[in-house]
Amino acid sequence: MKANSLVKAFNWLRVWSHVFGGLATLCFRFPFIGQPTKNKLIQNWSIHLLSILGIELRLKKADILPTAPFLLASNHISWVDIHAINAFQPIRFVAKSEVEGWPVFGWMAKQLGTIFINRNNSRHGKYIANEVAKALKTQSVCIFPEGTSTVGETVLPFKPNLFEAAVIAQVPVYSLAISYKSTESGERSDIPAFIGDMGLLESISSILSHQMLAVELTFILPSGSSPSASRDRKWLALYSQEAILGQLKGNQPLM
């Protein structure tokens, strides 16, 4: 369903008010509060953002996640992915270095502890794997191993470099299949896909024009339901990739 121009203008106002409210929180509250309070603020901010965008959050098998730190490997469709995951449970992310240069959102991502990686530099990838391993000692971290975003119909080959972080830190690798669907038809939707030369504002505009969307997060256990099934990064990457692809291909309409 397409929103009329008046509704869309109102929602744009809500988006920017929400963004500036988030900036104020990062500037004036984050320096003086502990991580549990930060996580609650991040979660509430993300929940509200999804509401403004007209995106319903749906969870599957979320109860399988442990309380101890883990590496979460996910397919990647949209910039909304991060906020959908944070609306469920705040986590640290690894993002491509270009995100750091985004106006407003890039600065916000940096303040939230995002680890930025230059995917064109193999040496930098090794350095980031060690940095992620350090973070995994106390916090869970989410990676998008495809290295880019897709429309969500399939999964590109997973790059194994960052899976090395789980091997170093000796933590389990859980997988996450993300899909977006129309709540009207129940079918997969390409509307949130952030691909090609699309800009952030263009993507937001497209989502605000349609709304009536659901983002579905389906969590998948490590191989054999055992966190210590393999310590080989290439094997871990391949297993995660195939598990997520299998989930996406088996997805049924919401209705």
PDB file of C-alpha atoms in Angstrom:
ATOM      1  CA  MET A   1       0.000   0.000   0.000  1.00  0.00           C
ATOM      2  CA  LYS A   2       1.399   3.401  -0.973  1.00  0.00           C
ATOM      3  CA  ALA A   3       1.129   6.240   1.531  1.00  0.00           C
ATOM      4  CA  ASN A   4      -0.308   9.536   0.305  1.00  0.00           C
ATOM      5  CA  SER A   5       1.947  12.599   0.155  1.00  0.00           C
ATOM      6  CA  LEU A   6       0.625  14.151   3.375  1.00  0.00           C
ATOM      7  CA  VAL A   7       1.163  10.975   5.386  1.00  0.00           C
ATOM      8  CA  LYS A   8       4.614  10.546   3.855  1.00  0.00           C
ATOM      9  CA  ALA A   9       5.588  14.133   4.734  1.00  0.00           C
ATOM     10  CA  PHE A  10       4.419  13.578   8.298  1.00  0.00           C
ATOM     11  CA  ASN A  11       6.432  10.368   8.525  1.00  0.00           C
ATOM     12  CA  TRP A  12       9.540  12.144   7.204  1.00  0.00           C
ATOM     13  CA  LEU A  13       9.093  14.654  10.026  1.00  0.00           C
ATOM     14  CA  ARG A  14       8.840  11.777  12.480  1.00  0.00           C
ATOM     15  CA  VAL A  15      12.010  10.178  11.068  1.00  0.00           C
ATOM     16  CA  TRP A  16      14.110  13.313  11.425  1.00  0.00           C
ATOM     17  CA  SER A  17      12.705  14.112  14.869  1.00  0.00           C
ATOM     18  CA  HIS A  18      13.581  10.584  15.937  1.00  0.00           C
ATOM     19  CA  VAL A  19      17.088  10.814  14.452  1.00  0.00           C
ATOM     20  CA  PHE A  20      17.830  14.113  16.184  1.00  0.00           C
ATOM     21  CA  GLY A  21      16.426  12.714  19.415  1.00  0.00           C
ATOM     22  CA  GLY A  22      18.874   9.821  19.040  1.00  0.00           C
ATOM     23  CA  LEU A  23      21.741  12.232  18.433  1.00  0.00           C
ATOM     24  CA  ALA A  24      20.852  14.125  21.601  1.00  0.00           C
ATOM     25  CA  THR A  25      20.807  10.869  23.567  1.00  0.00           C
ATOM     26  CA  LEU A  26      24.229   9.868  22.215  1.00  0.00           C
ATOM     27  CA  CYS A  27      25.710  13.271  23.013  1.00  0.00           C
ATOM     28  CA  PHE A  28      24.226  13.988  26.409  1.00  0.00           C
ATOM     29  CA  ARG A  29      23.261  10.654  27.990  1.00  0.00           C
ATOM     30  CA  PHE A  30      25.570   7.939  26.674  1.00  0.00           C
ATOM     31  CA  PRO A  31      28.764   9.361  28.242  1.00  0.00           C
ATOM     32  CA  PHE A  32      27.227   9.067  31.718  1.00  0.00           C
ATOM     33  CA  ILE A  33      25.417   5.702  31.722  1.00  0.00           C
ATOM     34  CA  GLY A  34      26.386   2.031  31.825  1.00  0.00           C
ATOM     35  CA  GLN A  35      26.030  -0.538  29.032  1.00  0.00           C
ATOM     36  CA  PRO A  36      22.747  -2.100  30.279  1.00  0.00           C
ATOM     37  CA  THR A  37      21.046   1.313  30.178  1.00  0.00           C
ATOM     38  CA  LYS A  38      22.609   2.048  26.794  1.00  0.00           C
ATOM     39  CA  ASN A  39      21.259  -1.241  25.446  1.00  0.00           C
ATOM     40  CA  LYS A  40      17.747  -0.425  26.653  1.00  0.00           C
ATOM     41  CA  LEU A  41      17.882   3.007  24.980  1.00  0.00           C
ATOM     42  CA  ILE A  42      19.210   1.469  21.740  1.00  0.00           C
ATOM     43  CA  GLN A  43      16.450  -1.134  21.766  1.00  0.00           C
ATOM     44  CA  ASN A  44      13.691   1.404  22.401  1.00  0.00           C
ATOM     45  CA  TRP A  45      15.053   3.751  19.710  1.00  0.00           C
ATOM     46  CA  SER A  46      15.146   0.918  17.163  1.00  0.00           C
ATOM     47  CA  ILE A  47      11.634  -0.266  18.046  1.00  0.00           C
ATOM     48  CA  HIS A  48      10.312   3.268  17.529  1.00  0.00           C
ATOM     49  CA  LEU A  49      12.159   3.617  14.206  1.00  0.00           C
ATOM     50  CA  LEU A  50      10.588   0.406  12.873  1.00  0.00           C
ATOM     51  CA  SER A  51       7.202   1.737  13.950  1.00  0.00           C
ATOM     52  CA  ILE A  52       7.733   4.992  12.043  1.00  0.00           C
ATOM     53  CA  LEU A  53       8.821   3.040   8.954  1.00  0.00           C
ATOM     54  CA  GLY A  54       5.737   0.850   9.204  1.00  0.00           C
ATOM     55  CA  ILE A  55       7.787  -2.336   9.660  1.00  0.00           C
ATOM     56  CA  GLU A  56       6.553  -5.078  11.970  1.00  0.00           C
ATOM     57  CA  LEU A  57       9.202  -7.170  13.751  1.00  0.00           C
ATOM     58  CA  ARG A  58       8.690 -10.950  13.726  1.00  0.00           C
ATOM     59  CA  LEU A  59      10.987 -13.386  15.540  1.00  0.00           C
ATOM     60  CA  LYS A  60      11.565 -17.102  15.050  1.00  0.00           C
ATOM     61  CA  LYS A  61      13.624 -19.350  17.344  1.00  0.00           C
ATOM     62  CA  ALA A  62      15.031 -16.372  19.262  1.00  0.00           C
ATOM     63  CA  ASP A  63      15.068 -18.491  22.421  1.00  0.00           C
ATOM     64  CA  ILE A  64      18.006 -20.571  21.131  1.00  0.00           C
ATOM     65  CA  LEU A  65      20.485 -17.733  21.659  1.00  0.00           C
ATOM     66  CA  PRO A  66      22.809 -18.093  24.661  1.00  0.00           C
ATOM     67  CA  THR A  67      23.434 -15.454  27.308  1.00  0.00           C
ATOM     68  CA  ALA A  68      27.218 -15.777  26.850  1.00  0.00           C
ATOM     69  CA  PRO A  69      28.903 -13.916  23.930  1.00  0.00           C
ATOM     70  CA  PHE A  70      28.568 -15.423  20.445  1.00  0.00           C
ATOM     71  CA  LEU A  71      29.240 -14.477  16.829  1.00  0.00           C
ATOM     72  CA  LEU A  72      26.074 -13.902  14.788  1.00  0.00           C
ATOM     73  CA  ALA A  73      26.413 -14.332  11.002  1.00  0.00           C
ATOM     74  CA  SER A  74      23.561 -12.884   8.966  1.00  0.00           C
ATOM     75  CA  ASN A  75      22.510 -12.338   5.382  1.00  0.00           C
ATOM     76  CA  HIS A  76      22.233  -8.646   4.505  1.00  0.00           C
ATOM     77  CA  ILE A  77      19.397  -6.890   2.698  1.00  0.00           C
ATOM     78  CA  SER A  78      19.022  -3.368   4.053  1.00  0.00           C
ATOM     79  CA  TRP A  79      20.332  -0.741   6.432  1.00  0.00           C
ATOM     80  CA  VAL A  80      17.140  -1.578   8.348  1.00  0.00           C
ATOM     81  CA  ASP A  81      18.663  -4.981   9.255  1.00  0.00           C
ATOM     82  CA  ILE A  82      20.760  -3.415  12.004  1.00  0.00           C
ATOM     83  CA  HIS A  83      17.794  -1.661  13.593  1.00  0.00           C
ATOM     84  CA  ALA A  84      15.615  -4.773  13.345  1.00  0.00           C
ATOM     85  CA  ILE A  85      18.256  -6.802  15.205  1.00  0.00           C
ATOM     86  CA  ASN A  86      18.731  -4.046  17.794  1.00  0.00           C
ATOM     87  CA  ALA A  87      14.956  -3.832  18.278  1.00  0.00           C
ATOM     88  CA  PHE A  88      15.132  -7.478  19.366  1.00  0.00           C
ATOM     89  CA  GLN A  89      18.435  -7.393  21.236  1.00  0.00           C
ATOM     90  CA  PRO A  90      21.214  -4.770  20.936  1.00  0.00           C
ATOM     91  CA  ILE A  91      24.507  -6.169  19.662  1.00  0.00           C
ATOM     92  CA  ARG A  92      27.771  -4.825  18.248  1.00  0.00           C
ATOM     93  CA  PHE A  93      28.126  -4.836  14.470  1.00  0.00           C
ATOM     94  CA  VAL A  94      30.880  -5.019  11.892  1.00  0.00           C
ATOM     95  CA  ALA A  95      30.088  -2.745   8.931  1.00  0.00           C
ATOM     96  CA  LYS A  96      31.842  -1.729   5.728  1.00  0.00           C
ATOM     97  CA  SER A  97      33.983   1.404   6.046  1.00  0.00           C
ATOM     98  CA  GLU A  98      31.685   3.404   3.728  1.00  0.00           C
ATOM     99  CA  VAL A  99      29.003   3.432   6.443  1.00  0.00           C
ATOM    100  CA  GLU A 100      31.287   5.505   8.666  1.00  0.00           C
ATOM    101  CA  GLY A 101      31.043   8.321   6.109  1.00  0.00           C
ATOM    102  CA  TRP A 102      27.250   8.433   6.002  1.00  0.00           C
ATOM    103  CA  PRO A 103      25.865  11.765   7.235  1.00  0.00           C
ATOM    104  CA  VAL A 104      24.417  11.510  10.752  1.00  0.00           C
ATOM    105  CA  PHE A 105      23.879   7.718  10.632  1.00  0.00           C
ATOM    106  CA  GLY A 106      27.593   7.036  10.196  1.00  0.00           C
ATOM    107  CA  TRP A 107      28.468   9.074  13.266  1.00  0.00           C
ATOM    108  CA  MET A 108      25.702   7.366  15.223  1.00  0.00           C
ATOM    109  CA  ALA A 109      26.996   3.941  14.207  1.00  0.00           C
ATOM    110  CA  LYS A 110      30.480   4.881  15.398  1.00  0.00           C
ATOM    111  CA  GLN A 111      29.160   6.043  18.780  1.00  0.00           C
ATOM    112  CA  LEU A 112      27.323   2.734  19.179  1.00  0.00           C
ATOM    113  CA  GLY A 113      30.595   0.806  18.916  1.00  0.00           C
ATOM    114  CA  THR A 114      30.338  -0.391  15.315  1.00  0.00           C
ATOM    115  CA  ILE A 115      33.582  -1.911  14.042  1.00  0.00           C
ATOM    116  CA  PHE A 116      34.340  -0.691  10.512  1.00  0.00           C
ATOM    117  CA  ILE A 117      36.173  -2.833   7.967  1.00  0.00           C
ATOM    118  CA  ASN A 118      37.816  -1.987   4.653  1.00  0.00           C
ATOM    119  CA  ARG A 119      36.771  -5.004   2.586  1.00  0.00           C
ATOM    120  CA  ASN A 120      39.274  -4.161  -0.160  1.00  0.00           C
ATOM    121  CA  ASN A 121      42.233  -4.630   2.156  1.00  0.00           C
ATOM    122  CA  SER A 122      43.015  -8.216   3.207  1.00  0.00           C
ATOM    123  CA  ARG A 123      45.472  -7.064   5.878  1.00  0.00           C
ATOM    124  CA  HIS A 124      42.824  -4.856   7.403  1.00  0.00           C
ATOM    125  CA  GLY A 125      40.486  -7.857   7.445  1.00  0.00           C
ATOM    126  CA  LYS A 126      42.942  -9.810   9.585  1.00  0.00           C
ATOM    127  CA  TYR A 127      43.300  -6.859  11.939  1.00  0.00           C
ATOM    128  CA  ILE A 128      39.509  -6.539  12.258  1.00  0.00           C
ATOM    129  CA  ALA A 129      39.167 -10.279  12.944  1.00  0.00           C
ATOM    130  CA  ASN A 130      41.467  -9.802  15.938  1.00  0.00           C
ATOM    131  CA  GLU A 131      39.514  -6.735  17.069  1.00  0.00           C
ATOM    132  CA  VAL A 132      36.228  -8.643  16.814  1.00  0.00           C
ATOM    133  CA  ALA A 133      37.790 -11.515  18.780  1.00  0.00           C
ATOM    134  CA  LYS A 134      38.649  -9.051  21.570  1.00  0.00           C
ATOM    135  CA  ALA A 135      35.082  -7.735  21.590  1.00  0.00           C
ATOM    136  CA  LEU A 136      33.719 -11.301  21.736  1.00  0.00           C
ATOM    137  CA  LYS A 137      35.375 -11.796  25.108  1.00  0.00           C
ATOM    138  CA  THR A 138      32.611  -9.688  26.679  1.00  0.00           C
ATOM    139  CA  GLN A 139      29.987  -8.927  23.969  1.00  0.00           C
ATOM    140  CA  SER A 140      28.202 -10.651  21.104  1.00  0.00           C
ATOM    141  CA  VAL A 141      29.005  -9.344  17.613  1.00  0.00           C
ATOM    142  CA  CYS A 142      27.018  -9.512  14.368  1.00  0.00           C
ATOM    143  CA  ILE A 143      28.683  -9.796  10.952  1.00  0.00           C
ATOM    144  CA  PHE A 144      27.327  -9.653   7.381  1.00  0.00           C
ATOM    145  CA  PRO A 145      29.738 -12.041   5.596  1.00  0.00           C
ATOM    146  CA  GLU A 146      28.332 -11.498   2.095  1.00  0.00           C
ATOM    147  CA  GLY A 147      30.219  -8.199   2.080  1.00  0.00           C
ATOM    148  CA  THR A 148      27.298  -6.425   0.404  1.00  0.00           C
ATOM    149  CA  SER A 149      23.501  -6.364   0.441  1.00  0.00           C
ATOM    150  CA  THR A 150      21.080  -8.246  -1.802  1.00  0.00           C
ATOM    151  CA  VAL A 151      17.333  -8.277  -2.473  1.00  0.00           C
ATOM    152  CA  GLY A 152      17.102 -11.219  -0.083  1.00  0.00           C
ATOM    153  CA  GLU A 153      16.045 -13.878  -2.555  1.00  0.00           C
ATOM    154  CA  THR A 154      19.292 -15.803  -2.208  1.00  0.00           C
ATOM    155  CA  VAL A 155      22.607 -15.626  -0.311  1.00  0.00           C
ATOM    156  CA  LEU A 156      25.957 -14.675  -1.803  1.00  0.00           C
ATOM    157  CA  PRO A 157      29.076 -16.681  -0.838  1.00  0.00           C
ATOM    158  CA  PHE A 158      30.167 -15.879   2.709  1.00  0.00           C
ATOM    159  CA  LYS A 159      33.662 -14.457   3.134  1.00  0.00           C
ATOM    160  CA  PRO A 160      35.385 -16.525   5.849  1.00  0.00           C
ATOM    161  CA  ASN A 161      37.805 -13.910   7.243  1.00  0.00           C
ATOM    162  CA  LEU A 162      35.638 -12.640  10.100  1.00  0.00           C
ATOM    163  CA  PHE A 163      34.690 -16.169  11.173  1.00  0.00           C
ATOM    164  CA  GLU A 164      38.299 -16.386  12.352  1.00  0.00           C
ATOM    165  CA  ALA A 165      37.249 -14.118  15.223  1.00  0.00           C
ATOM    166  CA  ALA A 166      35.007 -16.864  16.616  1.00  0.00           C
ATOM    167  CA  VAL A 167      37.870 -19.376  16.340  1.00  0.00           C
ATOM    168  CA  ILE A 168      40.247 -17.037  18.174  1.00  0.00           C
ATOM    169  CA  ALA A 169      37.726 -16.126  20.888  1.00  0.00           C
ATOM    170  CA  GLN A 170      36.412 -19.714  21.097  1.00  0.00           C
ATOM    171  CA  VAL A 171      32.758 -18.695  20.914  1.00  0.00           C
ATOM    172  CA  PRO A 172      29.887 -20.342  18.984  1.00  0.00           C
ATOM    173  CA  VAL A 173      28.635 -19.085  15.618  1.00  0.00           C
ATOM    174  CA  TYR A 174      24.876 -18.684  15.374  1.00  0.00           C
ATOM    175  CA  SER A 175      23.236 -17.756  12.066  1.00  0.00           C
ATOM    176  CA  LEU A 176      20.422 -15.364  11.229  1.00  0.00           C
ATOM    177  CA  ALA A 177      18.147 -15.423   8.196  1.00  0.00           C
ATOM    178  CA  ILE A 178      16.561 -12.029   7.524  1.00  0.00           C
ATOM    179  CA  SER A 179      13.602 -11.625   5.188  1.00  0.00           C
ATOM    180  CA  TYR A 180      11.176  -8.799   4.441  1.00  0.00           C
ATOM    181  CA  LYS A 181       7.583  -9.455   3.504  1.00  0.00           C
ATOM    182  CA  SER A 182       4.446  -7.526   2.637  1.00  0.00           C
ATOM    183  CA  THR A 183       1.875  -7.824   5.421  1.00  0.00           C
ATOM    184  CA  GLU A 184      -0.814  -7.439   2.760  1.00  0.00           C
ATOM    185  CA  SER A 185       0.187 -10.259   0.396  1.00  0.00           C
ATOM    186  CA  GLY A 186       2.458 -12.258   2.702  1.00  0.00           C
ATOM    187  CA  GLU A 187       5.034 -12.477  -0.098  1.00  0.00           C
ATOM    188  CA  ARG A 188       8.687 -11.462  -0.013  1.00  0.00           C
ATOM    189  CA  SER A 189       9.186  -7.725  -0.596  1.00  0.00           C
ATOM    190  CA  ASP A 190      12.101  -5.984  -2.346  1.00  0.00           C
ATOM    191  CA  ILE A 191      11.109  -2.551  -1.005  1.00  0.00           C
ATOM    192  CA  PRO A 192      13.632  -2.406   1.889  1.00  0.00           C
ATOM    193  CA  ALA A 193      16.518  -3.766  -0.245  1.00  0.00           C
ATOM    194  CA  PHE A 194      19.466  -1.358  -0.180  1.00  0.00           C
ATOM    195  CA  ILE A 195      21.334  -2.294  -3.337  1.00  0.00           C
ATOM    196  CA  GLY A 196      23.277  -0.854  -6.278  1.00  0.00           C
ATOM    197  CA  ASP A 197      23.731   2.904  -6.272  1.00  0.00           C
ATOM    198  CA  MET A 198      20.729   3.552  -4.039  1.00  0.00           C
ATOM    199  CA  GLY A 199      21.270   6.325  -1.484  1.00  0.00           C
ATOM    200  CA  LEU A 200      20.107   6.212   2.127  1.00  0.00           C
ATOM    201  CA  LEU A 201      17.511   8.969   1.717  1.00  0.00           C
ATOM    202  CA  GLU A 202      16.161   7.301  -1.416  1.00  0.00           C
ATOM    203  CA  SER A 203      15.788   4.039   0.484  1.00  0.00           C
ATOM    204  CA  ILE A 204      13.992   5.705   3.403  1.00  0.00           C
ATOM    205  CA  SER A 205      11.654   7.444   0.958  1.00  0.00           C
ATOM    206  CA  SER A 206      10.803   4.138  -0.741  1.00  0.00           C
ATOM    207  CA  ILE A 207       9.997   2.462   2.582  1.00  0.00           C
ATOM    208  CA  LEU A 208       7.887   5.395   3.779  1.00  0.00           C
ATOM    209  CA  SER A 209       5.970   5.321   0.491  1.00  0.00           C
ATOM    210  CA  HIS A 210       4.890   1.719   0.945  1.00  0.00           C
ATOM    211  CA  GLN A 211       4.999   0.681   4.630  1.00  0.00           C
ATOM    212  CA  MET A 212       2.851  -2.390   5.492  1.00  0.00           C
ATOM    213  CA  LEU A 213       6.033  -4.478   5.790  1.00  0.00           C
ATOM    214  CA  ALA A 214       7.318  -7.127   8.166  1.00  0.00           C
ATOM    215  CA  VAL A 215      10.914  -8.058   8.893  1.00  0.00           C
ATOM    216  CA  GLU A 216      11.351 -11.666   9.935  1.00  0.00           C
ATOM    217  CA  LEU A 217      14.409 -12.721  11.963  1.00  0.00           C
ATOM    218  CA  THR A 218      14.982 -16.475  12.094  1.00  0.00           C
ATOM    219  CA  PHE A 219      17.849 -17.671  14.288  1.00  0.00           C
ATOM    220  CA  ILE A 220      19.718 -20.898  13.502  1.00  0.00           C
ATOM    221  CA  LEU A 221      21.779 -23.124  15.807  1.00  0.00           C
ATOM    222  CA  PRO A 222      25.459 -23.928  15.159  1.00  0.00           C
ATOM    223  CA  SER A 223      26.159 -27.151  13.283  1.00  0.00           C
ATOM    224  CA  GLY A 224      24.782 -30.216  15.021  1.00  0.00           C
ATOM    225  CA  SER A 225      23.339 -27.954  17.732  1.00  0.00           C
ATOM    226  CA  SER A 226      26.843 -27.931  19.195  1.00  0.00           C
ATOM    227  CA  PRO A 227      28.719 -24.637  19.675  1.00  0.00           C
ATOM    228  CA  SER A 228      32.066 -26.430  19.297  1.00  0.00           C
ATOM    229  CA  ALA A 229      31.256 -28.363  16.094  1.00  0.00           C
ATOM    230  CA  SER A 230      34.126 -26.879  14.080  1.00  0.00           C
ATOM    231  CA  ARG A 231      37.018 -24.481  14.528  1.00  0.00           C
ATOM    232  CA  ASP A 232      37.709 -24.019  10.808  1.00  0.00           C
ATOM    233  CA  ARG A 233      36.657 -20.572   9.551  1.00  0.00           C
ATOM    234  CA  LYS A 234      35.972 -21.719   5.973  1.00  0.00           C
ATOM    235  CA  TRP A 235      33.774 -24.533   7.181  1.00  0.00           C
ATOM    236  CA  LEU A 236      31.948 -22.220   9.594  1.00  0.00           C
ATOM    237  CA  ALA A 237      31.313 -19.717   6.779  1.00  0.00           C
ATOM    238  CA  LEU A 238      30.010 -22.376   4.410  1.00  0.00           C
ATOM    239  CA  TYR A 239      27.751 -23.967   7.017  1.00  0.00           C
ATOM    240  CA  SER A 240      26.262 -20.599   7.987  1.00  0.00           C
ATOM    241  CA  GLN A 241      25.731 -19.607   4.358  1.00  0.00           C
ATOM    242  CA  GLU A 242      23.953 -22.863   3.498  1.00  0.00           C
ATOM    243  CA  ALA A 243      21.853 -22.819   6.672  1.00  0.00           C
ATOM    244  CA  ILE A 244      20.599 -19.303   5.943  1.00  0.00           C
ATOM    245  CA  LEU A 245      19.968 -20.085   2.263  1.00  0.00           C
ATOM    246  CA  GLY A 246      18.004 -23.161   3.253  1.00  0.00           C
ATOM    247  CA  GLN A 247      15.866 -21.099   5.602  1.00  0.00           C
ATOM    248  CA  LEU A 248      15.168 -18.432   2.977  1.00  0.00           C
ATOM    249  CA  LYS A 249      14.270 -20.973   0.306  1.00  0.00           C
ATOM    250  CA  GLY A 250      11.945 -22.723   2.731  1.00  0.00           C
ATOM    251  CA  ASN A 251      10.234 -19.529   3.864  1.00  0.00           C
ATOM    252  CA  GLN A 252       6.475 -19.624   3.599  1.00  0.00           C
ATOM    253  CA  PRO A 253       4.192 -16.568   3.122  1.00  0.00           C
ATOM    254  CA  LEU A 254       3.040 -14.859   6.311  1.00  0.00           C
ATOM    255  CA  MET A 255      -0.586 -15.429   5.381  1.00  0.00           C
TER     256      MET A 255
END
